[in-house]
Each structure stands twice: as C-alpha cells, then as structure tokens.
mmCIF file of C-alpha atoms in Angstrom:
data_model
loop_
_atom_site.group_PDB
_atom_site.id
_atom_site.type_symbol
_atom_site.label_atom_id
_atom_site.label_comp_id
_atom_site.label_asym_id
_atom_site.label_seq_id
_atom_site.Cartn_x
_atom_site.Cartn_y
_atom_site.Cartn_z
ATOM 1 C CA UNK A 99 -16.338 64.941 -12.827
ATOM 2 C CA UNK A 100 -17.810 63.856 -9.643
ATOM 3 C CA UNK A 101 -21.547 63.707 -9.795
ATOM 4 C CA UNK A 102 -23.122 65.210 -6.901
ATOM 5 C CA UNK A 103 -26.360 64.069 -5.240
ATOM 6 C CA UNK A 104 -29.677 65.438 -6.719
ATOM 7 C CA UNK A 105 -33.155 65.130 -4.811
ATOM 8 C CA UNK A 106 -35.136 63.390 -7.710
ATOM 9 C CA UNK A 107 -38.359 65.548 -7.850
ATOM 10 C CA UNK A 108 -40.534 62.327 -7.541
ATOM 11 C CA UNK A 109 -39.392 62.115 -3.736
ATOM 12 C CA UNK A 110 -40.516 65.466 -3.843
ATOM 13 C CA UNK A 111 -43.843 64.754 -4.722
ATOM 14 C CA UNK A 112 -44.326 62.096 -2.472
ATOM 15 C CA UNK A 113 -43.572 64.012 0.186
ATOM 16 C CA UNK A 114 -45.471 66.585 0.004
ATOM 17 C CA UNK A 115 -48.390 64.439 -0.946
ATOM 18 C CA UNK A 116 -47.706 62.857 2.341
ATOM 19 C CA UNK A 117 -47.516 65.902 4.256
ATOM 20 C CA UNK A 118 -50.984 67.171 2.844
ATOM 21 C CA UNK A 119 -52.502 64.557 3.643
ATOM 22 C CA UNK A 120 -50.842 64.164 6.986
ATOM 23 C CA UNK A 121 -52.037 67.693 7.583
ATOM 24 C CA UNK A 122 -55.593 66.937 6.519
ATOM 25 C CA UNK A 123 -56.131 64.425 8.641
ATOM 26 C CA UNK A 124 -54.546 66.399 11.889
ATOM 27 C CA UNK A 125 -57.218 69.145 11.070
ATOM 28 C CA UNK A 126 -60.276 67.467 10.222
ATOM 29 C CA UNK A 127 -59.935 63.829 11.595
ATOM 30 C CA UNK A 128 -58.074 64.857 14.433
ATOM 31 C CA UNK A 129 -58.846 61.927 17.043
ATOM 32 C CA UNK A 130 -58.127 59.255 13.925
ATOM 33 C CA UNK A 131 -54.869 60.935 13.221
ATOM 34 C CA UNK A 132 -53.882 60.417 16.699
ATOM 35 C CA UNK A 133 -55.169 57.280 16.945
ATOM 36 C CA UNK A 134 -52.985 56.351 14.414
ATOM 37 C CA UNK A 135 -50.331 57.603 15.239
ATOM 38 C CA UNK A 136 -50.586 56.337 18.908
ATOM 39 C CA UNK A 137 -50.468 52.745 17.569
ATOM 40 C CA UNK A 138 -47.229 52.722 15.352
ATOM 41 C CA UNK A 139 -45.646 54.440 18.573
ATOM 42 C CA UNK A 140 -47.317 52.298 21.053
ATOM 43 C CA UNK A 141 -43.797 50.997 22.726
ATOM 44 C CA UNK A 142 -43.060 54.666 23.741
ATOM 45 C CA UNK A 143 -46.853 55.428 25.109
ATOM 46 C CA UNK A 144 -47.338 55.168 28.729
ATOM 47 C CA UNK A 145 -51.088 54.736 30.151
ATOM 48 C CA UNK A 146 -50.795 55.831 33.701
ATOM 49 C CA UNK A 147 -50.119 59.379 33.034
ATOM 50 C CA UNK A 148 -52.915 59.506 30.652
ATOM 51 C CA UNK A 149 -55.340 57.550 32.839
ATOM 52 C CA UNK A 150 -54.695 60.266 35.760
ATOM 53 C CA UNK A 151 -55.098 63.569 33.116
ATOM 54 C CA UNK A 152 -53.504 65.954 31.192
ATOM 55 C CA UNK A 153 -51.267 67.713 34.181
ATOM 56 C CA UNK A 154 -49.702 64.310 35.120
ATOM 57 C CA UNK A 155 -48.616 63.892 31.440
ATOM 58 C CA UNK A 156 -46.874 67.171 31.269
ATOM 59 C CA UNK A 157 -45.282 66.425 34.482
ATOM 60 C CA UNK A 158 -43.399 63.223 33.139
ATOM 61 C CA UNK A 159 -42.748 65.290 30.227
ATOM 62 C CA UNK A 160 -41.100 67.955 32.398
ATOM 63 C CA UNK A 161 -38.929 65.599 34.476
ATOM 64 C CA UNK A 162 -37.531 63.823 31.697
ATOM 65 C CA UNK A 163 -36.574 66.724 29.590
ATOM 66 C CA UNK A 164 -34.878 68.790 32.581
ATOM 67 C CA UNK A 165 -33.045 65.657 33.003
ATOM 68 C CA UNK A 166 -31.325 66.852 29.765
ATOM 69 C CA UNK A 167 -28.695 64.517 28.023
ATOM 70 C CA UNK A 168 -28.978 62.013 31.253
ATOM 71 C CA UNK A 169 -32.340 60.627 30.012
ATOM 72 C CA UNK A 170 -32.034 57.547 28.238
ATOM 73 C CA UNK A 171 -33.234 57.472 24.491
ATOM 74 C CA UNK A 172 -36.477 55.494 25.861
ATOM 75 C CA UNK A 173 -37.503 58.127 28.113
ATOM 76 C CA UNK A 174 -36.378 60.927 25.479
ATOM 77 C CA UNK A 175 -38.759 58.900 22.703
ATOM 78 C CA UNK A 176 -41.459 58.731 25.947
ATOM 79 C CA UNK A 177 -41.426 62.063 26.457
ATOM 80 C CA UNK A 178 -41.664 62.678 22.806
ATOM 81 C CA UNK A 179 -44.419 60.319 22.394
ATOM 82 C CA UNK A 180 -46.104 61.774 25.408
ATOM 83 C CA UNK A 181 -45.889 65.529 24.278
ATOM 84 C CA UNK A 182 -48.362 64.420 21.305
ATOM 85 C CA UNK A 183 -50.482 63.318 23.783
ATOM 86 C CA UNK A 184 -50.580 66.056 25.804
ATOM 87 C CA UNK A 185 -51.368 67.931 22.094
ATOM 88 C CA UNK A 186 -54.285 65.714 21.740
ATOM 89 C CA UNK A 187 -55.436 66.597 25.096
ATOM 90 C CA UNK A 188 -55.260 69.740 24.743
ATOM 91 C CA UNK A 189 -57.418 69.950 21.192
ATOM 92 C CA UNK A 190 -59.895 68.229 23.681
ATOM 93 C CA UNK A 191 -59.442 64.155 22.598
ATOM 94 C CA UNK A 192 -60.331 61.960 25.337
ATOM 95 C CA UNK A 193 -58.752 58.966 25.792
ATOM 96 C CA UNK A 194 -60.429 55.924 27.606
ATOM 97 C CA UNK A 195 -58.818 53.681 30.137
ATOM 98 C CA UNK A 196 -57.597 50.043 29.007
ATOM 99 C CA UNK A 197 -60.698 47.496 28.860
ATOM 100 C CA UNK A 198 -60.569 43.971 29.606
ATOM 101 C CA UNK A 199 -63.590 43.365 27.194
ATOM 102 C CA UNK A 200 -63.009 46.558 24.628
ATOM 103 C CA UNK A 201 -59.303 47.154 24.669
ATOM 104 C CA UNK A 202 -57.142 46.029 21.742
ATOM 105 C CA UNK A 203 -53.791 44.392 22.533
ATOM 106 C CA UNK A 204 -52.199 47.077 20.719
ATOM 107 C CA UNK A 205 -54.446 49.442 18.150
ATOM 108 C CA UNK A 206 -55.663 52.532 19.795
ATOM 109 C CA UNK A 207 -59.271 52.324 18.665
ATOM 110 C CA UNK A 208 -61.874 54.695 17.861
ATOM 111 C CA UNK A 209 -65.176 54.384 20.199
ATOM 112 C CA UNK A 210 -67.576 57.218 20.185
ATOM 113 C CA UNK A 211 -64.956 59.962 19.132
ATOM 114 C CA UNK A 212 -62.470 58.886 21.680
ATOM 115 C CA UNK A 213 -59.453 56.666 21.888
ATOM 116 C CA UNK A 214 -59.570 53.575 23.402
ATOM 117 C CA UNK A 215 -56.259 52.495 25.487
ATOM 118 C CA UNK A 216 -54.526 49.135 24.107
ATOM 119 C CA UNK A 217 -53.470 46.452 26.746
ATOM 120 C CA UNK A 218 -49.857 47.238 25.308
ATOM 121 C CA UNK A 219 -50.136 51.001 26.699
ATOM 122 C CA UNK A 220 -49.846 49.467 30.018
ATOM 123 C CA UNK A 221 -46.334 49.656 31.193
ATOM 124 C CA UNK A 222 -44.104 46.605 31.523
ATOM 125 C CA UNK A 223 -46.866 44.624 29.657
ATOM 126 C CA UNK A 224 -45.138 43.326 26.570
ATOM 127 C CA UNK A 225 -46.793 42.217 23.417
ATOM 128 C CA UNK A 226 -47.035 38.257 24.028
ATOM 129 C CA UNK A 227 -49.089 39.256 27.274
ATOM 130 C CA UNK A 228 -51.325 41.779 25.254
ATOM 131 C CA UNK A 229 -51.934 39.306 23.399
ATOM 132 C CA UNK A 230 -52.635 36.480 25.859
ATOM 133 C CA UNK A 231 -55.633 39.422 27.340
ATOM 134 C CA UNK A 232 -57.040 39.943 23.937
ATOM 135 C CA UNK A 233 -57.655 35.966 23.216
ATOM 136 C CA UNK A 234 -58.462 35.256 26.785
ATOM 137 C CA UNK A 235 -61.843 36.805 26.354
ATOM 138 C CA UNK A 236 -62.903 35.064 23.527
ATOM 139 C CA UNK A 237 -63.736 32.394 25.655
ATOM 140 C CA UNK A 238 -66.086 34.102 27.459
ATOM 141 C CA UNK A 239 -66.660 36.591 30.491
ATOM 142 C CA UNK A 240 -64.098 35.950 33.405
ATOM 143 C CA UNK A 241 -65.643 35.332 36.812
ATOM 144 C CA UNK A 242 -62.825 36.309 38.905
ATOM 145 C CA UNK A 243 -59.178 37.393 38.830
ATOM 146 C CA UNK A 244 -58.273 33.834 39.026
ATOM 147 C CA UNK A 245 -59.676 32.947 36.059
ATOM 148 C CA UNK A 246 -58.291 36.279 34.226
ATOM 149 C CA UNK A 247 -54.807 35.146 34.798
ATOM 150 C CA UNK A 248 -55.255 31.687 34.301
ATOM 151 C CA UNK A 249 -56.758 32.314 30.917
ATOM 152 C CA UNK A 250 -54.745 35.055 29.935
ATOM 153 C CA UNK A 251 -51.184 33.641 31.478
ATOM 154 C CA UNK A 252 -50.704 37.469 32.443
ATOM 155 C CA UNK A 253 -48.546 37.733 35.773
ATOM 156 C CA UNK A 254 -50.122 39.041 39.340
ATOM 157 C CA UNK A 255 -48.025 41.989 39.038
ATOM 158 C CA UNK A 256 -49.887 42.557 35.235
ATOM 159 C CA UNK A 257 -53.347 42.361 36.794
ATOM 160 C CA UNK A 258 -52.226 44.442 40.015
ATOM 161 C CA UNK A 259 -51.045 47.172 36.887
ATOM 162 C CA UNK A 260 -54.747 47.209 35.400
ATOM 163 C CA UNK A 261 -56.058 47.537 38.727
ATOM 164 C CA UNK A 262 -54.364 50.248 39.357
ATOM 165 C CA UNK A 263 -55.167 52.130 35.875
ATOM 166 C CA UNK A 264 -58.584 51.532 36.796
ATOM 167 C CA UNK A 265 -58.783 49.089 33.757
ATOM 168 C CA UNK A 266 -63.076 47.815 34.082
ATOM 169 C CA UNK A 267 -63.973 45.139 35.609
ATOM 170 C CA UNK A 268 -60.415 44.442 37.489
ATOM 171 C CA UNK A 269 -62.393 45.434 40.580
ATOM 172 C CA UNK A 270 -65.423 43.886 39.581
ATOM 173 C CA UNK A 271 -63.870 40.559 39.162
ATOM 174 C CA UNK A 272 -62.673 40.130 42.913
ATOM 175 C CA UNK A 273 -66.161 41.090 44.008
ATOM 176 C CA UNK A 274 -67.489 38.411 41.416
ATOM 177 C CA UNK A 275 -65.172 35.460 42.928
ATOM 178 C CA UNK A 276 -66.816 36.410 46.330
ATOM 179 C CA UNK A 277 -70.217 36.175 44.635
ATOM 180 C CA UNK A 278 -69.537 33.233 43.041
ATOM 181 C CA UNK A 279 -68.310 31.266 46.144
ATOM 182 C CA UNK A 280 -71.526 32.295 47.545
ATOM 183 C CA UNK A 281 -72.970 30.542 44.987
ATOM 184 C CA UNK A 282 -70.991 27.323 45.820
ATOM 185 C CA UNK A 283 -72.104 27.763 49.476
ATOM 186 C CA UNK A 284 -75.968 27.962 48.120
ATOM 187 C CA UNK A 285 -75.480 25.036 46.220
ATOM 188 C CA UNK A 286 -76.647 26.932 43.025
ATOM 189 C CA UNK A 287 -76.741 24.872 40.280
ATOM 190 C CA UNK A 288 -73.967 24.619 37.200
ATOM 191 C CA UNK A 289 -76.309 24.936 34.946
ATOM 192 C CA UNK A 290 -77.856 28.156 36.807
ATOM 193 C CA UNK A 291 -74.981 30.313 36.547
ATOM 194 C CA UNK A 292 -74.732 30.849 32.739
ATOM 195 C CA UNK A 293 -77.777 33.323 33.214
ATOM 196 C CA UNK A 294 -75.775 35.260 35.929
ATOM 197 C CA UNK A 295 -72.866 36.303 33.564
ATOM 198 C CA UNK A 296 -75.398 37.038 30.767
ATOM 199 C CA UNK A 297 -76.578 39.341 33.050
ATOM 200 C CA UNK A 298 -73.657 40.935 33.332
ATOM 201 C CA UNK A 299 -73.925 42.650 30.546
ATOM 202 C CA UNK A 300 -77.360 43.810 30.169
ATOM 203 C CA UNK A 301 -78.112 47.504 30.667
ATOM 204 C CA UNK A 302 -78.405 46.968 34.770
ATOM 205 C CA UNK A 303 -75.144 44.964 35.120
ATOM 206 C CA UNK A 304 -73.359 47.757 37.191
ATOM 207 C CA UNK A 305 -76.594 46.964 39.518
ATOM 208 C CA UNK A 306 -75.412 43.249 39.952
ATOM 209 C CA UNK A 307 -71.914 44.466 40.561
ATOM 210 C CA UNK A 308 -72.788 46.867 43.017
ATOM 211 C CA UNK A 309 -74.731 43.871 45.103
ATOM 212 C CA UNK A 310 -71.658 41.612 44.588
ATOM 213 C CA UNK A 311 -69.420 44.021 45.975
ATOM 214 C CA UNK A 312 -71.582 44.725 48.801
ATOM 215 C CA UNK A 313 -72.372 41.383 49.883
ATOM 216 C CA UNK A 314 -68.478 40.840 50.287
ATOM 217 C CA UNK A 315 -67.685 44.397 51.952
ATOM 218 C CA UNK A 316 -70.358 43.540 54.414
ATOM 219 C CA UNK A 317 -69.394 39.499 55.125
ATOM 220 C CA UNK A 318 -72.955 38.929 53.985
ATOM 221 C CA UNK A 319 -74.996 35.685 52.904
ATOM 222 C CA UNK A 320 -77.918 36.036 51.051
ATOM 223 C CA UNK A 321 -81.200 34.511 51.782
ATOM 224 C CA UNK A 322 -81.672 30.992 49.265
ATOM 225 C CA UNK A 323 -84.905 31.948 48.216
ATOM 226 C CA UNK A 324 -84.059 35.043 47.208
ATOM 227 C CA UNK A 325 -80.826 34.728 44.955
ATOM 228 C CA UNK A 326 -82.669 33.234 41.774
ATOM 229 C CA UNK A 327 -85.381 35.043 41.689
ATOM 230 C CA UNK A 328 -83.745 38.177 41.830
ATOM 231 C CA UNK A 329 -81.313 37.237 38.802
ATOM 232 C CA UNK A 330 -83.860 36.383 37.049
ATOM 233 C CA UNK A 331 -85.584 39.953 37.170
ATOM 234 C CA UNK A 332 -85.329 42.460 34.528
ATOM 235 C CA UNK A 333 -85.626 45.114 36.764
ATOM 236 C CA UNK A 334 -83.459 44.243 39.969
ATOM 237 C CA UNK A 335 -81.724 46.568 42.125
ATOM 238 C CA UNK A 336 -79.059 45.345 45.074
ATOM 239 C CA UNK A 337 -81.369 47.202 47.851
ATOM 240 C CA UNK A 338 -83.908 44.348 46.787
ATOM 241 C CA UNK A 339 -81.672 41.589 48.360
ATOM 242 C CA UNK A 340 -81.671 40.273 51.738
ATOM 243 C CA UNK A 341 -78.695 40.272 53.395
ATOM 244 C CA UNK A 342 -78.559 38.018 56.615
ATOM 245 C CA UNK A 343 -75.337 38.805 58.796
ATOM 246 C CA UNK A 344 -72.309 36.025 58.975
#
C-alpha cells in the first residue's frame, strides 16, 4: 500500500505556538513586532516613502499592484513589505528617519516607542556600505561631508540619498566644513577644536548649527575675539556672534 503523507501533530503544535505568540506580540508589543519584522525584510523596505508619510507609501503600493503580473517579484515583495508598513502607520507607529549617529546598518531599532530607520532602508545602499556608515562613526563626530565619505567609503550619490531623506546632520555637515575653514582662516588652534565638536552634542548644539549655517548663507567672517569665547559658553546663542561682511 502506498503510504500517504500525514501532518505529524508536533508541526502542529509548533505552529500554533508560533502563531500565538506571533499574535501576542502584534497586539500588545505592536511597534517591537514590527520592528522585527522590518529587519528580517529589510532588502524589500524602502525609506523614502516612509520618510515623506503614510499617503506616499500607499501610493507606491498602488502603482505597483495595478501594474499587475508586469511588476517584477522585487517590486511585488516591495509592495508587500510596504503594505505592513502602511499597517503600522496606520495603528499609529512612527518611524524615524535614518541617523548618521543613531541608525543601525540594518536592525530597525526601538527609540522612545518608535522605529528607528537602518542605513540599509536607504535605497541602492547595499549592506557593505551600511556597514562602512555604522563603523565610520566610531571614530568620532564627522566635520564635514568630506570626511563622512572618506571614512565611511560610501559614494557621493549615497550621501546625496541621505540628504535627500533628510537623514541628521547631512545638512549640518556642509555647514560644518564652512565653519571649520573659518577656523583655518582664524588660525584657531588644533588643539582648540576638540571642544567645538564636544559641543556639538550638548543640549544647545542645534544653536551652534544654526550659527554655522548662517555664517556660510550670509558669506560671513566672524570677529577673532569673539569665536572662542563664545564656544566656550554654556549658554550661547548664534544672535550673540558678530558677523563682519566679506
């Protein structure tokens, strides 16, 4: 006689098992469970559409799937990725925009009940890059886009990406190389310029950011005496400097 297949009951049990807890963790640990989930399908998740909200991921959901049978089985697993995002969003997760100094190259972490973007959610960022950005910043704060790629090996075209996203700091860095070739034209001392970057990430360093980026939106040179002293201030603000005119 021919023996037919039989579901042993232990697979059974293990399934369901799985599926409770599965179903637990959807319900009670809901931005966990998607974190999760997000990083064992992190080659189908796409950042930009999450970055710009939940409408612009149900668009790219919509124009793959009325593409029917002529979407490739990338953009069919995107969109399929993508629709659990756009379930997350809906239950009212928020996800955060990749971090130079916070992102993961490719876990989708938890921070303060949201999800943190990976570098590898970036599109057309592959893992050896994600990688590179993750150990880059071990060595210490970058001080200008220069020095992210450099460090990082990560293409132009990689760093244009983040910009783009809106990934921190991008932005910031330009502004910084302009402040820091300031620097070089006030003869500021090497040994000087450690405090600067500490700075950077005290409670006021968005105030230090916002001066940087002004000085080099308005061509401006600041005043010798006034650069040190004002770094070294606890309590600083940019409308404090003195900007003389190039």
């Amino acid at each position: 006689h021919k023996i037919k297949y039989m579901f042993p009951r232990g697979h059974a049990v293990a399934y369901v098992t799985m599926g409770l807890r599965v179903a637990w963790y959807k319900v009670h640990r809901p931005a966990e469970y998607y974190a999760a989930y997000f990083t064992v399908r992190s080659e189908d998740f796409d950042a930009e559409p999450v970055t710009q909200g939940k409408h612009a991921v149900k668009a790219l959901i919509d124009s793959i799937r009325a593409r029917g049978k002529e979407a490739s089985k990338k953009e069919q697993d995107c969109a399929d990725t993508m629709h659990i995002v756009y379930e997350a969003m809906q239950r009212g997760i928020e996800f955060l925009p990749v971090d130079l100094y916070k992102s993961h190259s490719y876990k989708f972490l938890m921070e303060d009940g949201k999800i943190r973007m990976p570098f590898s959610s970036v599109k057309g960022l592959g893992g050896a890059a994600a990688q590179g950005l993750m150990d880059a910043r071990n060595e210490g704060p970058y001080i200008s886009c220069d020095d992210l790629q450099a460090r990082s090996g990560v293409s132009k075209a990689i760093i244009e990406s983040l910009e783009q996203l809106g990934a921190a700091w991008v932005l910031e860095l330009s502004h910084m190389g302009y402040l820091f070739g300031l620097l070089d034209a006030l003869a500021v001392p090497e040994t000087a310029r450690p405090a600067l970057l500490d700075l950077l990430h005290e409670k006021n360093a968005h105030e230090l950011r916002a001066a940087a980026k002004a000085a080099r939106a308005c061509r401006a040179v600041w005043g010798r005496p006034s650069v040190l002293s004002w770094l070294s201030r606890a309590d600083c603000t940019p409308k404090e400097m003195r900007f003389t005119p190039a």
